[in-house]
Amino acid sequence: MDWDDLHREAAALREERSGTASSLATNGAQLLHRALSEMYIGEPEPLREIAFTIAEARPEVVAIRNVGVSAYRTAREARSGDRMAAAARSVARLARLLGDTPASLAKRGQPLLPENATVVTMGRSESVRATIALAGNRIVETRDSTSASVDSRTDLDGADIVLLGCSAFLADGSMAADPGTLALVEAAANRDPVVPVHFFADTLKLAPWLPTRSNGQAPLELDIIPPEYVDHVITEDGIRRPLQLLQAAADLAEWWRMLETPEG
């Protein structure tokens, strides 16, 4: 692989619109691992350029950026040996983690599902699908909501729970998710009784802020869900309240800035 190959494959990642955030992050991690394996990289600065190029392909998929940050940080902090080999091992581990994420989160989320539940969801989250499949006959009905149907609120009639995926968990406690999600969670909050809303977000989706493209393109089209609409966040480390993850998201800010800024 050379720089032209890297840019071509990053462009292909940018144009991929059928995959979920987790699958796109896995593809980005695999591309970064190939670059580390096939390109001559002796110092962290070329690694930073490669990681940022891949992250910029789909900046709204913050897990791609966090994989790059992890590799860059590993290379920077390695005290001895081959720093790029250490970074490659870090990326390979995170790629495996991303592949295992839906099943892992599905297991973590089971305690939130009541017996004989009617579940409302939206979008294509692999973790939500895995959660529903694992629950089996504990779920009597699943409704895949749309923005149009939320206006009538009929999708929430008799619903016990709302399960949603996201693109990012931000350092102010809000979630970034597909368009239409905000209308759904607002409708759930206005029900009597309130329908609880739970998001699935592995920790690679933590973000100090929601990135936009560095070339000045329009802001990303995502709904921002305030933390007061989120009952729980299911991560690979367990079920959390939104406020329990704020510091971890904020701690990434320095490394995100380092990934974006060439060394002087």
mmCIF file of C-alpha atoms in Angstrom:
data_model
loop_
_atom_site.group_PDB
_atom_site.id
_atom_site.type_symbol
_atom_site.label_atom_id
_atom_site.label_comp_id
_atom_site.label_asym_id
_atom_site.label_seq_id
_atom_site.Cartn_x
_atom_site.Cartn_y
_atom_site.Cartn_z
ATOM 1 C CA MET A 1 0.000 0.000 0.000
ATOM 2 C CA ASP A 2 1.165 3.544 -0.792
ATOM 3 C CA TRP A 3 -0.382 6.956 -0.206
ATOM 4 C CA ASP A 4 -2.442 6.777 -3.404
ATOM 5 C CA ASP A 5 -3.864 3.417 -2.343
ATOM 6 C CA LEU A 6 -4.645 4.801 1.094
ATOM 7 C CA HIS A 7 -6.525 7.778 -0.302
ATOM 8 C CA ARG A 8 -8.458 5.574 -2.727
ATOM 9 C CA GLU A 9 -9.556 3.230 0.052
ATOM 10 C CA ALA A 10 -10.425 6.125 2.350
ATOM 11 C CA ALA A 11 -12.576 7.561 -0.458
ATOM 12 C CA ALA A 12 -14.349 4.205 -0.774
ATOM 13 C CA LEU A 13 -15.015 4.279 2.965
ATOM 14 C CA ARG A 14 -16.455 7.771 2.587
ATOM 15 C CA GLU A 15 -18.893 6.619 -0.098
ATOM 16 C CA GLU A 16 -20.080 3.522 1.817
ATOM 17 C CA ARG A 17 -23.615 4.313 2.980
ATOM 18 C CA SER A 18 -25.092 0.890 3.659
ATOM 19 C CA GLY A 19 -23.045 -0.056 6.715
ATOM 20 C CA THR A 20 -23.710 0.678 10.372
ATOM 21 C CA ALA A 21 -21.392 2.865 12.442
ATOM 22 C CA SER A 22 -19.821 -0.241 13.992
ATOM 23 C CA SER A 23 -19.215 -1.963 10.660
ATOM 24 C CA LEU A 24 -17.713 1.216 9.179
ATOM 25 C CA ALA A 25 -15.448 1.576 12.204
ATOM 26 C CA THR A 26 -14.320 -2.024 11.736
ATOM 27 C CA ASN A 27 -13.509 -1.292 8.084
ATOM 28 C CA GLY A 28 -11.587 1.820 9.118
ATOM 29 C CA ALA A 29 -9.621 -0.150 11.711
ATOM 30 C CA GLN A 30 -8.788 -2.816 9.154
ATOM 31 C CA LEU A 31 -7.606 -0.167 6.702
ATOM 32 C CA LEU A 32 -5.384 1.401 9.365
ATOM 33 C CA HIS A 33 -3.953 -2.014 10.248
ATOM 34 C CA ARG A 34 -3.134 -2.653 6.587
ATOM 35 C CA ALA A 35 -1.405 0.722 6.362
ATOM 36 C CA LEU A 36 0.680 -0.049 9.439
ATOM 37 C CA SER A 37 1.558 -3.465 8.052
ATOM 38 C CA GLU A 38 2.294 -2.518 4.442
ATOM 39 C CA MET A 39 3.647 1.038 4.528
ATOM 40 C CA TYR A 40 7.039 1.998 5.936
ATOM 41 C CA ILE A 41 6.255 4.076 9.013
ATOM 42 C CA GLY A 42 9.124 4.668 11.391
ATOM 43 C CA GLU A 43 7.785 7.541 13.489
ATOM 44 C CA PRO A 44 4.433 8.629 14.929
ATOM 45 C CA GLU A 45 3.961 11.664 12.653
ATOM 46 C CA PRO A 46 3.302 9.627 9.442
ATOM 47 C CA LEU A 47 1.013 7.420 11.526
ATOM 48 C CA ARG A 48 -0.864 10.535 12.635
ATOM 49 C CA GLU A 49 -1.339 11.577 8.993
ATOM 50 C CA ILE A 50 -2.593 8.120 8.024
ATOM 51 C CA ALA A 51 -4.965 7.834 10.981
ATOM 52 C CA PHE A 52 -6.392 11.305 10.398
ATOM 53 C CA THR A 53 -6.862 10.630 6.658
ATOM 54 C CA ILE A 54 -8.924 7.536 7.491
ATOM 55 C CA ALA A 55 -10.894 9.332 10.229
ATOM 56 C CA GLU A 56 -11.700 12.233 7.899
ATOM 57 C CA ALA A 57 -13.258 9.835 5.407
ATOM 58 C CA ARG A 58 -16.209 9.449 7.786
ATOM 59 C CA PRO A 59 -15.772 11.931 10.639
ATOM 60 C CA GLU A 60 -19.238 11.242 12.045
ATOM 61 C CA VAL A 61 -18.161 7.659 12.814
ATOM 62 C CA VAL A 62 -16.083 8.680 15.816
ATOM 63 C CA ALA A 63 -15.003 5.108 16.564
ATOM 64 C CA ILE A 64 -12.758 5.281 13.489
ATOM 65 C CA ARG A 65 -11.068 8.347 14.926
ATOM 66 C CA ASN A 66 -10.690 6.723 18.333
ATOM 67 C CA VAL A 67 -9.011 3.686 16.778
ATOM 68 C CA GLY A 68 -6.554 6.064 15.135
ATOM 69 C CA VAL A 69 -6.056 7.962 18.383
ATOM 70 C CA SER A 70 -5.328 4.709 20.208
ATOM 71 C CA ALA A 71 -2.726 3.682 17.624
ATOM 72 C CA TYR A 72 -1.088 7.118 17.640
ATOM 73 C CA ARG A 73 -1.051 7.244 21.426
ATOM 74 C CA THR A 74 0.434 3.750 21.655
ATOM 75 C CA ALA A 75 3.212 4.706 19.242
ATOM 76 C CA ARG A 76 3.920 7.971 21.049
ATOM 77 C CA GLU A 77 4.044 6.376 24.490
ATOM 78 C CA ALA A 78 5.990 3.214 23.602
ATOM 79 C CA ARG A 79 9.308 3.300 25.492
ATOM 80 C CA SER A 80 11.220 0.669 23.571
ATOM 81 C CA GLY A 81 11.002 -1.753 20.678
ATOM 82 C CA ASP A 82 9.091 -1.242 17.449
ATOM 83 C CA ARG A 83 6.571 1.488 18.152
ATOM 84 C CA MET A 84 4.670 0.881 14.922
ATOM 85 C CA ALA A 85 4.345 -2.810 15.723
ATOM 86 C CA ALA A 86 2.864 -1.850 19.081
ATOM 87 C CA ALA A 87 0.425 0.474 17.300
ATOM 88 C CA ALA A 88 -0.529 -2.284 14.849
ATOM 89 C CA ARG A 89 -1.255 -4.657 17.726
ATOM 90 C CA SER A 90 -3.442 -1.991 19.331
ATOM 91 C CA VAL A 91 -5.428 -1.536 16.117
ATOM 92 C CA ALA A 92 -5.846 -5.290 15.653
ATOM 93 C CA ARG A 93 -7.176 -5.604 19.194
ATOM 94 C CA LEU A 94 -9.669 -2.779 18.649
ATOM 95 C CA ALA A 95 -10.815 -4.264 15.325
ATOM 96 C CA ARG A 96 -11.582 -7.520 17.152
ATOM 97 C CA LEU A 97 -13.392 -5.558 19.857
ATOM 98 C CA LEU A 98 -15.553 -3.836 17.245
ATOM 99 C CA GLY A 99 -16.387 -7.180 15.678
ATOM 100 C CA ASP A 100 -17.465 -8.562 19.046
ATOM 101 C CA THR A 101 -19.334 -5.438 20.130
ATOM 102 C CA PRO A 102 -22.922 -6.292 19.065
ATOM 103 C CA ALA A 103 -22.906 -9.626 20.906
ATOM 104 C CA SER A 104 -21.185 -8.090 23.929
ATOM 105 C CA LEU A 105 -23.648 -5.213 24.221
ATOM 106 C CA ALA A 106 -26.588 -7.540 23.645
ATOM 107 C CA LYS A 107 -25.606 -9.545 26.715
ATOM 108 C CA ARG A 108 -25.066 -6.397 28.770
ATOM 109 C CA GLY A 109 -28.459 -5.010 27.821
ATOM 110 C CA GLN A 110 -30.575 -8.008 28.785
ATOM 111 C CA PRO A 111 -31.311 -6.876 32.400
ATOM 112 C CA LEU A 112 -33.099 -3.801 31.018
ATOM 113 C CA LEU A 113 -35.633 -5.862 29.063
ATOM 114 C CA PRO A 114 -38.840 -6.690 30.936
ATOM 115 C CA GLU A 115 -40.666 -9.955 30.304
ATOM 116 C CA ASN A 116 -43.188 -9.903 27.457
ATOM 117 C CA ALA A 117 -41.840 -6.558 26.305
ATOM 118 C CA THR A 118 -42.952 -4.482 23.366
ATOM 119 C CA VAL A 119 -39.781 -2.850 22.004
ATOM 120 C CA VAL A 120 -39.601 0.220 19.767
ATOM 121 C CA THR A 121 -36.421 0.914 17.855
ATOM 122 C CA MET A 122 -35.157 2.941 14.906
ATOM 123 C CA GLY A 123 -32.319 2.525 12.448
ATOM 124 C CA ARG A 124 -29.923 -0.335 11.751
ATOM 125 C CA SER A 125 -28.006 -0.808 14.990
ATOM 126 C CA GLU A 126 -26.381 -4.234 15.054
ATOM 127 C CA SER A 127 -26.352 -4.135 18.857
ATOM 128 C CA VAL A 128 -30.098 -3.528 19.012
ATOM 129 C CA ARG A 129 -30.756 -6.388 16.601
ATOM 130 C CA ALA A 130 -28.486 -8.684 18.611
ATOM 131 C CA THR A 131 -30.227 -7.681 21.861
ATOM 132 C CA ILE A 132 -33.659 -8.470 20.450
ATOM 133 C CA ALA A 133 -32.484 -11.792 19.023
ATOM 134 C CA LEU A 134 -30.881 -12.830 22.312
ATOM 135 C CA ALA A 135 -34.031 -11.943 24.275
ATOM 136 C CA GLY A 136 -36.034 -14.412 22.191
ATOM 137 C CA ASN A 137 -39.581 -14.975 23.420
ATOM 138 C CA ARG A 138 -39.167 -12.416 26.206
ATOM 139 C CA ILE A 139 -40.082 -9.850 23.511
ATOM 140 C CA VAL A 140 -43.614 -10.130 22.202
ATOM 141 C CA GLU A 141 -43.394 -7.348 19.620
ATOM 142 C CA THR A 142 -40.728 -5.190 17.972
ATOM 143 C CA ARG A 143 -41.671 -1.988 16.173
ATOM 144 C CA ASP A 144 -39.167 -0.337 13.848
ATOM 145 C CA SER A 145 -40.148 3.302 14.042
ATOM 146 C CA THR A 146 -39.777 5.983 11.389
ATOM 147 C CA SER A 147 -39.871 9.767 11.558
ATOM 148 C CA ALA A 148 -43.261 9.807 9.853
ATOM 149 C CA SER A 149 -44.910 7.379 12.239
ATOM 150 C CA VAL A 150 -43.513 9.100 15.327
ATOM 151 C CA ASP A 151 -45.649 12.141 14.541
ATOM 152 C CA SER A 152 -48.778 10.101 15.237
ATOM 153 C CA ARG A 153 -47.126 8.454 18.282
ATOM 154 C CA THR A 154 -48.801 5.192 17.396
ATOM 155 C CA ASP A 155 -45.496 3.308 17.471
ATOM 156 C CA LEU A 156 -45.252 4.028 21.195
ATOM 157 C CA ASP A 157 -48.760 2.846 22.075
ATOM 158 C CA GLY A 158 -48.329 0.082 24.635
ATOM 159 C CA ALA A 159 -44.533 0.179 24.280
ATOM 160 C CA ASP A 160 -42.395 -0.896 27.232
ATOM 161 C CA ILE A 161 -38.967 0.272 26.092
ATOM 162 C CA VAL A 162 -37.072 2.110 23.326
ATOM 163 C CA LEU A 163 -33.715 0.674 22.239
ATOM 164 C CA LEU A 164 -31.442 2.754 20.000
ATOM 165 C CA GLY A 165 -27.979 2.801 18.521
ATOM 166 C CA CYS A 166 -25.889 5.938 18.084
ATOM 167 C CA SER A 167 -22.939 7.371 16.205
ATOM 168 C CA ALA A 168 -21.347 9.083 19.200
ATOM 169 C CA PHE A 169 -21.621 9.769 22.912
ATOM 170 C CA LEU A 170 -20.505 13.355 23.488
ATOM 171 C CA ALA A 171 -18.695 14.920 26.438
ATOM 172 C CA ASP A 172 -21.748 16.983 27.401
ATOM 173 C CA GLY A 173 -23.758 13.783 27.933
ATOM 174 C CA SER A 174 -25.708 13.973 24.680
ATOM 175 C CA MET A 175 -25.951 11.270 22.035
ATOM 176 C CA ALA A 176 -25.501 11.762 18.271
ATOM 177 C CA ALA A 177 -27.850 9.496 16.324
ATOM 178 C CA ASP A 178 -29.661 9.125 13.007
ATOM 179 C CA PRO A 179 -32.162 11.797 11.918
ATOM 180 C CA GLY A 180 -35.581 11.123 13.424
ATOM 181 C CA THR A 181 -34.218 9.814 16.721
ATOM 182 C CA LEU A 182 -34.867 13.057 18.606
ATOM 183 C CA ALA A 183 -38.550 13.034 17.656
ATOM 184 C CA LEU A 184 -38.853 9.471 18.915
ATOM 185 C CA VAL A 185 -37.209 10.072 22.292
ATOM 186 C CA GLU A 186 -39.191 13.279 22.834
ATOM 187 C CA ALA A 187 -42.395 11.367 22.154
ATOM 188 C CA ALA A 188 -41.290 8.642 24.598
ATOM 189 C CA ALA A 189 -40.618 11.256 27.289
ATOM 190 C CA ASN A 190 -44.067 12.766 26.817
ATOM 191 C CA ARG A 191 -45.944 9.488 27.256
ATOM 192 C CA ASP A 192 -47.832 8.706 30.445
ATOM 193 C CA PRO A 193 -46.205 6.653 31.778
ATOM 194 C CA VAL A 194 -42.861 7.643 30.280
ATOM 195 C CA VAL A 195 -41.302 5.004 28.009
ATOM 196 C CA PRO A 196 -37.662 4.427 29.027
ATOM 197 C CA VAL A 197 -35.009 5.044 26.358
ATOM 198 C CA HIS A 198 -31.713 3.147 26.296
ATOM 199 C CA PHE A 199 -28.797 3.713 23.907
ATOM 200 C CA PHE A 200 -26.061 1.287 22.910
ATOM 201 C CA ALA A 201 -22.628 2.919 22.747
ATOM 202 C CA ASP A 202 -19.364 1.027 23.084
ATOM 203 C CA THR A 203 -16.618 3.200 24.534
ATOM 204 C CA LEU A 204 -14.989 3.684 21.126
ATOM 205 C CA LYS A 205 -17.965 5.977 20.401
ATOM 206 C CA LEU A 206 -17.007 8.421 23.153
ATOM 207 C CA ALA A 207 -16.203 11.855 21.743
ATOM 208 C CA PRO A 208 -15.206 15.223 23.261
ATOM 209 C CA TRP A 209 -17.106 16.884 20.422
ATOM 210 C CA LEU A 210 -18.833 15.892 17.186
ATOM 211 C CA PRO A 211 -16.305 16.338 14.388
ATOM 212 C CA THR A 212 -17.040 17.995 11.082
ATOM 213 C CA ARG A 213 -14.998 17.696 7.926
ATOM 214 C CA SER A 214 -11.828 19.783 7.855
ATOM 215 C CA ASN A 215 -12.502 20.831 4.245
ATOM 216 C CA GLY A 216 -15.443 23.041 5.249
ATOM 217 C CA GLN A 217 -18.253 20.763 4.116
ATOM 218 C CA ALA A 218 -21.667 21.179 5.738
ATOM 219 C CA PRO A 219 -22.164 19.912 9.291
ATOM 220 C CA LEU A 220 -23.050 16.273 9.656
ATOM 221 C CA GLU A 221 -26.723 15.343 9.542
ATOM 222 C CA LEU A 222 -27.308 13.761 12.928
ATOM 223 C CA ASP A 223 -29.824 14.341 15.694
ATOM 224 C CA ILE A 224 -28.358 15.426 19.040
ATOM 225 C CA ILE A 225 -30.192 13.803 21.954
ATOM 226 C CA PRO A 226 -29.912 15.681 25.294
ATOM 227 C CA PRO A 227 -28.901 13.490 28.250
ATOM 228 C CA GLU A 228 -32.212 14.069 30.037
ATOM 229 C CA TYR A 229 -33.871 11.891 27.379
ATOM 230 C CA VAL A 230 -31.479 8.976 27.991
ATOM 231 C CA ASP A 231 -32.188 6.528 30.795
ATOM 232 C CA HIS A 232 -29.158 4.277 30.326
ATOM 233 C CA VAL A 233 -26.187 3.769 28.034
ATOM 234 C CA ILE A 234 -25.181 0.153 27.467
ATOM 235 C CA THR A 235 -21.415 -0.190 26.985
ATOM 236 C CA GLU A 236 -19.086 -3.185 26.894
ATOM 237 C CA ASP A 237 -18.138 -2.264 30.466
ATOM 238 C CA GLY A 238 -21.726 -2.399 31.727
ATOM 239 C CA ILE A 239 -24.907 -0.350 31.978
ATOM 240 C CA ARG A 240 -24.255 3.304 32.798
ATOM 241 C CA ARG A 241 -26.120 6.545 33.322
ATOM 242 C CA PRO A 242 -25.071 9.258 30.846
ATOM 243 C CA LEU A 243 -23.337 11.344 33.522
ATOM 244 C CA GLN A 244 -21.066 8.421 34.422
ATOM 245 C CA LEU A 245 -19.313 8.625 31.037
ATOM 246 C CA LEU A 246 -18.755 12.369 30.767
ATOM 247 C CA GLN A 247 -15.191 12.489 32.080
ATOM 248 C CA ALA A 248 -14.053 9.603 29.899
ATOM 249 C CA ALA A 249 -15.345 11.437 26.822
ATOM 250 C CA ALA A 250 -13.780 14.728 27.879
ATOM 251 C CA ASP A 251 -10.406 13.065 28.514
ATOM 252 C CA LEU A 252 -10.103 12.332 24.793
ATOM 253 C CA ALA A 253 -9.957 16.018 23.855
ATOM 254 C CA GLU A 254 -6.168 16.385 24.077
ATOM 255 C CA TRP A 255 -5.529 13.332 21.927
ATOM 256 C CA TRP A 256 -8.124 14.337 19.359
ATOM 257 C CA ARG A 257 -6.374 17.704 19.011
ATOM 258 C CA MET A 258 -3.010 15.979 18.634
ATOM 259 C CA LEU A 259 -4.415 13.764 15.877
ATOM 260 C CA GLU A 260 -5.736 16.827 14.027
ATOM 261 C CA THR A 261 -2.583 18.957 14.390
ATOM 262 C CA PRO A 262 0.823 18.197 12.812
ATOM 263 C CA GLU A 263 3.757 18.272 15.179
ATOM 264 C CA GLY A 264 5.672 21.529 15.076
#
